[in-house]
PDB file of C-alpha atoms and ligand atoms in Angstrom:
ATOM      1  CA  MET A   1      87.183  89.365  96.824  1.00  0.00           C
ATOM      2  CA  ILE A   2      90.777  89.416  95.739  1.00  0.00           C
ATOM      3  CA  SER A   3      92.956  86.314  96.261  1.00  0.00           C
ATOM      4  CA  LYS A   4      95.577  86.310  99.016  1.00  0.00           C
ATOM      5  CA  THR A   5      98.331  85.813  96.426  1.00  0.00           C
ATOM      6  CA  ILE A   6      97.318  88.861  94.410  1.00  0.00           C
ATOM      7  CA  GLU A   7      96.726  90.852  97.585  1.00  0.00           C
ATOM      8  CA  ALA A   8     100.293  90.092  98.765  1.00  0.00           C
ATOM      9  CA  ALA A   9     101.724  90.928  95.328  1.00  0.00           C
ATOM     10  CA  ILE A  10      99.879  94.260  95.206  1.00  0.00           C
ATOM     11  CA  ASN A  11     101.124  95.077  98.693  1.00  0.00           C
ATOM     12  CA  ARG A  12     104.665  94.355  97.463  1.00  0.00           C
ATOM     13  CA  GLN A  13     104.082  96.593  94.449  1.00  0.00           C
ATOM     14  CA  ILE A  14     102.844  99.405  96.714  1.00  0.00           C
ATOM     15  CA  ASN A  15     106.151  99.003  98.543  1.00  0.00           C
ATOM     16  CA  HIS A  16     108.107  99.153  95.243  1.00  0.00           C
ATOM     17  CA  GLU A  17     106.364 102.372  94.238  1.00  0.00           C
ATOM     18  CA  ILE A  18     106.968 104.027  97.611  1.00  0.00           C
ATOM     19  CA  THR A  19     110.573 102.799  97.568  1.00  0.00           C
ATOM     20  CA  ALA A  20     110.962 104.407  94.131  1.00  0.00           C
ATOM     21  CA  ALA A  21     109.497 107.641  95.523  1.00  0.00           C
ATOM     22  CA  TYR A  22     111.981 107.524  98.411  1.00  0.00           C
ATOM     23  CA  ASN A  23     114.890 106.934  96.028  1.00  0.00           C
ATOM     24  CA  TYR A  24     113.812 109.803  93.791  1.00  0.00           C
ATOM     25  CA  LEU A  25     113.587 112.023  96.860  1.00  0.00           C
ATOM     26  CA  ALA A  26     117.193 111.076  97.695  1.00  0.00           C
ATOM     27  CA  ILE A  27     118.281 111.818  94.105  1.00  0.00           C
ATOM     28  CA  SER A  28     116.474 115.149  94.270  1.00  0.00           C
ATOM     29  CA  ALA A  29     118.291 116.031  97.509  1.00  0.00           C
ATOM     30  CA  TRP A  30     121.609 115.073  95.883  1.00  0.00           C
ATOM     31  CA  PHE A  31     120.950 117.442  92.957  1.00  0.00           C
ATOM     32  CA  GLU A  32     120.029 120.219  95.406  1.00  0.00           C
ATOM     33  CA  ALA A  33     123.379 119.671  97.128  1.00  0.00           C
ATOM     34  CA  GLU A  34     125.107 119.824  93.718  1.00  0.00           C
ATOM     35  CA  THR A  35     123.413 123.224  93.121  1.00  0.00           C
ATOM     36  CA  LEU A  36     121.391 121.919  90.188  1.00  0.00           C
ATOM     37  CA  PRO A  37     117.853 122.889  91.279  1.00  0.00           C
ATOM     38  CA  GLY A  38     116.281 122.166  87.879  1.00  0.00           C
ATOM     39  CA  PHE A  39     117.275 118.502  88.023  1.00  0.00           C
ATOM     40  CA  ALA A  40     116.226 118.433  91.702  1.00  0.00           C
ATOM     41  CA  ALA A  41     112.749 119.747  90.803  1.00  0.00           C
ATOM     42  CA  TRP A  42     112.450 117.209  87.984  1.00  0.00           C
ATOM     43  CA  PHE A  43     113.172 114.331  90.360  1.00  0.00           C
ATOM     44  CA  MET A  44     110.756 115.773  92.907  1.00  0.00           C
ATOM     45  CA  ILE A  45     107.980 115.537  90.287  1.00  0.00           C
ATOM     46  CA  GLN A  46     109.121 111.998  89.596  1.00  0.00           C
ATOM     47  CA  ARG A  47     108.884 111.284  93.327  1.00  0.00           C
ATOM     48  CA  ASN A  48     105.357 112.660  93.501  1.00  0.00           C
ATOM     49  CA  GLU A  49     104.292 110.498  90.549  1.00  0.00           C
ATOM     50  CA  GLU A  50     105.571 107.368  92.288  1.00  0.00           C
ATOM     51  CA  LEU A  51     103.488 108.183  95.349  1.00  0.00           C
ATOM     52  CA  GLN A  52     100.470 108.563  93.066  1.00  0.00           C
ATOM     53  CA  HIS A  53     101.236 105.123  91.589  1.00  0.00           C
ATOM     54  CA  ALA A  54     101.327 103.672  95.097  1.00  0.00           C
ATOM     55  CA  MET A  55      97.991 105.302  95.905  1.00  0.00           C
ATOM     56  CA  ARG A  56      96.362 103.894  92.752  1.00  0.00           C
ATOM     57  CA  LEU A  57      97.256 100.396  93.940  1.00  0.00           C
ATOM     58  CA  TYR A  58      96.315 101.193  97.522  1.00  0.00           C
ATOM     59  CA  ASN A  59      92.865 102.412  96.503  1.00  0.00           C
ATOM     60  CA  TYR A  60      92.413  99.479  94.153  1.00  0.00           C
ATOM     61  CA  LEU A  61      93.221  97.002  96.903  1.00  0.00           C
ATOM     62  CA  LEU A  62      90.699  98.640  99.224  1.00  0.00           C
ATOM     63  CA  ASP A  63      88.081  98.702  96.442  1.00  0.00           C
ATOM     64  CA  ARG A  64      88.528  94.940  96.112  1.00  0.00           C
ATOM     65  CA  ASP A  65      88.145  94.392  99.865  1.00  0.00           C
ATOM     66  CA  GLY A  66      91.817  93.553 100.176  1.00  0.00           C
ATOM     67  CA  ASN A  67      93.993  94.248 103.195  1.00  0.00           C
ATOM     68  CA  VAL A  68      96.645  96.907 102.833  1.00  0.00           C
ATOM     69  CA  GLN A  69      99.873  95.846 104.497  1.00  0.00           C
ATOM     70  CA  LEU A  70     102.610  98.430 104.443  1.00  0.00           C
ATOM     71  CA  GLU A  71     106.119  97.019 104.493  1.00  0.00           C
ATOM     72  CA  ALA A  72     109.460  98.558 105.500  1.00  0.00           C
ATOM     73  CA  ILE A  73     111.140 100.928 103.048  1.00  0.00           C
ATOM     74  CA  ALA A  74     114.845 100.296 102.468  1.00  0.00           C
ATOM     75  CA  GLN A  75     117.302 103.155 102.830  1.00  0.00           C
ATOM     76  CA  PRO A  76     117.943 104.761  99.424  1.00  0.00           C
ATOM     77  CA  SER A  77     121.353 105.542  97.915  1.00  0.00           C
ATOM     78  CA  ALA A  78     122.204 109.124  98.738  1.00  0.00           C
ATOM     79  CA  GLU A  79     125.542 109.563  96.956  1.00  0.00           C
ATOM     80  CA  PHE A  80     126.205 109.394  93.234  1.00  0.00           C
ATOM     81  CA  ALA A  81     129.565 109.511  91.471  1.00  0.00           C
ATOM     82  CA  SER A  82     128.161 111.787  88.738  1.00  0.00           C
ATOM     83  CA  ILE A  83     124.994 113.178  87.176  1.00  0.00           C
ATOM     84  CA  THR A  84     125.085 110.288  84.719  1.00  0.00           C
ATOM     85  CA  ALA A  85     125.327 107.802  87.608  1.00  0.00           C
ATOM     86  CA  ALA A  86     122.216 109.310  89.223  1.00  0.00           C
ATOM     87  CA  PHE A  87     120.235 108.887  85.975  1.00  0.00           C
ATOM     88  CA  GLU A  88     121.616 105.378  85.480  1.00  0.00           C
ATOM     89  CA  ALA A  89     120.387 104.438  88.946  1.00  0.00           C
ATOM     90  CA  ALA A  90     116.972 105.901  88.111  1.00  0.00           C
ATOM     91  CA  LEU A  91     116.736 103.993  84.812  1.00  0.00           C
ATOM     92  CA  ALA A  92     117.746 100.734  86.515  1.00  0.00           C
ATOM     93  CA  MET A  93     115.009 101.326  89.082  1.00  0.00           C
ATOM     94  CA  GLU A  94     112.383 101.870  86.375  1.00  0.00           C
ATOM     95  CA  LYS A  95     113.461  98.683  84.596  1.00  0.00           C
ATOM     96  CA  ALA A  96     113.168  96.724  87.845  1.00  0.00           C
ATOM     97  CA  ASN A  97     109.741  98.239  88.386  1.00  0.00           C
ATOM     98  CA  THR A  98     108.628  97.207  84.887  1.00  0.00           C
ATOM     99  CA  ALA A  99     109.741  93.642  85.641  1.00  0.00           C
ATOM    100  CA  SER A 100     107.776  93.718  88.866  1.00  0.00           C
ATOM    101  CA  ILE A 101     104.603  94.997  87.159  1.00  0.00           C
ATOM    102  CA  ASN A 102     105.001  92.313  84.474  1.00  0.00           C
ATOM    103  CA  GLU A 103     105.311  89.650  87.162  1.00  0.00           C
ATOM    104  CA  LEU A 104     102.186  90.931  88.887  1.00  0.00           C
ATOM    105  CA  TYR A 105     100.352  90.930  85.545  1.00  0.00           C
ATOM    106  CA  GLN A 106     101.434  87.335  84.911  1.00  0.00           C
ATOM    107  CA  MET A 107     100.153  86.334  88.346  1.00  0.00           C
ATOM    108  CA  ALA A 108      96.767  87.991  87.776  1.00  0.00           C
ATOM    109  CA  LYS A 109      96.587  86.298  84.371  1.00  0.00           C
ATOM    110  CA  SER A 110      97.204  82.847  85.802  1.00  0.00           C
ATOM    111  CA  GLU A 111      94.365  83.438  88.287  1.00  0.00           C
ATOM    112  CA  ASP A 112      91.987  84.874  85.680  1.00  0.00           C
ATOM    113  CA  ASP A 113      91.726  87.983  87.848  1.00  0.00           C
ATOM    114  CA  PHE A 114      90.348  90.196  85.075  1.00  0.00           C
ATOM    115  CA  ALA A 115      89.765  93.264  87.234  1.00  0.00           C
ATOM    116  CA  THR A 116      93.411  93.303  88.328  1.00  0.00           C
ATOM    117  CA  LEU A 117      94.545  92.777  84.727  1.00  0.00           C
ATOM    118  CA  SER A 118      92.454  95.761  83.702  1.00  0.00           C
ATOM    119  CA  HIS A 119      93.857  97.897  86.513  1.00  0.00           C
ATOM    120  CA  LEU A 120      97.420  96.934  85.635  1.00  0.00           C
ATOM    121  CA  GLN A 121      96.995  97.964  82.006  1.00  0.00           C
ATOM    122  CA  TRP A 122      97.548 101.587  83.015  1.00  0.00           C
ATOM    123  CA  PHE A 123     100.790 100.603  84.779  1.00  0.00           C
ATOM    124  CA  LEU A 124     102.089  98.697  81.740  1.00  0.00           C
ATOM    125  CA  ASP A 125     101.582 101.785  79.576  1.00  0.00           C
ATOM    126  CA  GLU A 126     103.063 104.056  82.227  1.00  0.00           C
ATOM    127  CA  GLN A 127     106.225 101.929  82.476  1.00  0.00           C
ATOM    128  CA  VAL A 128     106.803 102.223  78.714  1.00  0.00           C
ATOM    129  CA  GLU A 129     106.625 105.998  79.127  1.00  0.00           C
ATOM    130  CA  GLU A 130     108.776 106.049  82.276  1.00  0.00           C
ATOM    131  CA  GLU A 131     111.574 103.986  80.722  1.00  0.00           C
ATOM    132  CA  LYS A 132     111.468 106.076  77.561  1.00  0.00           C
ATOM    133  CA  ILE A 133     111.721 109.385  79.437  1.00  0.00           C
ATOM    134  CA  MET A 134     114.448 108.139  81.772  1.00  0.00           C
ATOM    135  CA  GLY A 135     116.432 106.635  78.874  1.00  0.00           C
ATOM    136  CA  GLU A 136     116.230 109.871  76.889  1.00  0.00           C
ATOM    137  CA  SER A 137     117.196 111.918  79.932  1.00  0.00           C
ATOM    138  CA  LEU A 138     120.202 109.686  80.549  1.00  0.00           C
ATOM    139  CA  ALA A 139     121.257 110.060  76.907  1.00  0.00           C
ATOM    140  CA  MET A 140     121.047 113.861  77.228  1.00  0.00           C
ATOM    141  CA  VAL A 141     123.193 114.066  80.348  1.00  0.00           C
ATOM    142  CA  LYS A 142     125.697 111.684  78.759  1.00  0.00           C
ATOM    143  CA  LEU A 143     125.897 113.953  75.714  1.00  0.00           C
ATOM    144  CA  ALA A 144     126.452 116.988  77.924  1.00  0.00           C
ATOM    145  CA  GLY A 145     129.239 115.107  79.736  1.00  0.00           C
ATOM    146  CA  SER A 146     131.351 117.507  81.749  1.00  0.00           C
ATOM    147  CA  ASP A 147     130.507 120.562  79.610  1.00  0.00           C
ATOM    148  CA  SER A 148     129.210 122.913  82.312  1.00  0.00           C
ATOM    149  CA  SER A 149     127.326 125.232  79.963  1.00  0.00           C
ATOM    150  CA  ALA A 150     125.488 122.247  78.436  1.00  0.00           C
ATOM    151  CA  LEU A 151     124.693 120.957  81.932  1.00  0.00           C
ATOM    152  CA  LEU A 152     123.365 124.349  83.016  1.00  0.00           C
ATOM    153  CA  MET A 153     121.138 124.425  79.936  1.00  0.00           C
ATOM    154  CA  LEU A 154     119.841 120.968  80.784  1.00  0.00           C
ATOM    155  CA  ASN A 155     119.292 122.095  84.376  1.00  0.00           C
ATOM    156  CA  GLU A 156     117.026 124.860  83.001  1.00  0.00           C
ATOM    157  CA  LYS A 157     115.235 122.474  80.681  1.00  0.00           C
ATOM    158  CA  PHE A 158     114.608 119.870  83.381  1.00  0.00           C
ATOM    159  CA  GLY A 159     113.466 122.603  85.742  1.00  0.00           C
ATOM    160  CA  SER A 160     110.673 123.582  83.335  1.00  0.00           C
ATOM    161  CA  ARG A 161     108.907 120.200  83.706  1.00  0.00           C
ATOM    162  CA  ARG A 162     105.347 120.543  84.944  1.00  0.00           C
ATOM    163  CA  PRO A 163     103.518 117.845  86.917  1.00  0.00           C
ATOM    164  CA  GLU A 164     101.141 115.671  84.904  1.00  0.00           C
ATOM    165  CA  GLU A 165      97.450 115.975  85.586  1.00  0.00           C
ATOM    166  CA  GLU A 166      96.460 113.201  87.918  1.00  0.00           C
ATOM    167  CA  ALA A 167      94.217 110.730  86.126  1.00  0.00           C
TER     168      ALA A 167
HETATM  169 FE1  LIG B   1     105.830 103.840  89.343  1.00  0.00          FE
HETATM  170 FE2  LIG B   1     108.298 104.888  87.826  1.00  0.00          FE
HETATM  171  O1  LIG B   1     107.161 103.494  88.192  1.00  0.00           O
END
């Protein structure tokens, strides 16, 4: 049986992941409105991945006989000053999520909850990847700046992203 402290922390993390999904959905809608469907599709994949992250934790909690408690989702930002600003917001969100996973890991460690530590290993690795991809993407849009042909090329490139196989 999982401890009440870890149960509450996992429920909070489920909320973080769904909040991230909701924010990525808002970013995707913003790109659609900017007529950049490639970027919009890229963020939609990102949104789907966040929901998968939430479901990993959800299923884990149930496997450990924990209680799932879904919390309110805050309204996401819907307006961005620029493409760069949208990616900056996304990178900041990933960094906050990494901090939250680290905190959860620390909590599980202090309780010697080895099963949770093992489950969180995947999330630690995933956050390294997520921050790397978002950082590189931000660097690319910064390089393109206001050059519309470069931005259209990036729109194509981002639009070619395929969803990862679900593990
Ligand atoms: Fe689920 Fe992007 O962290």
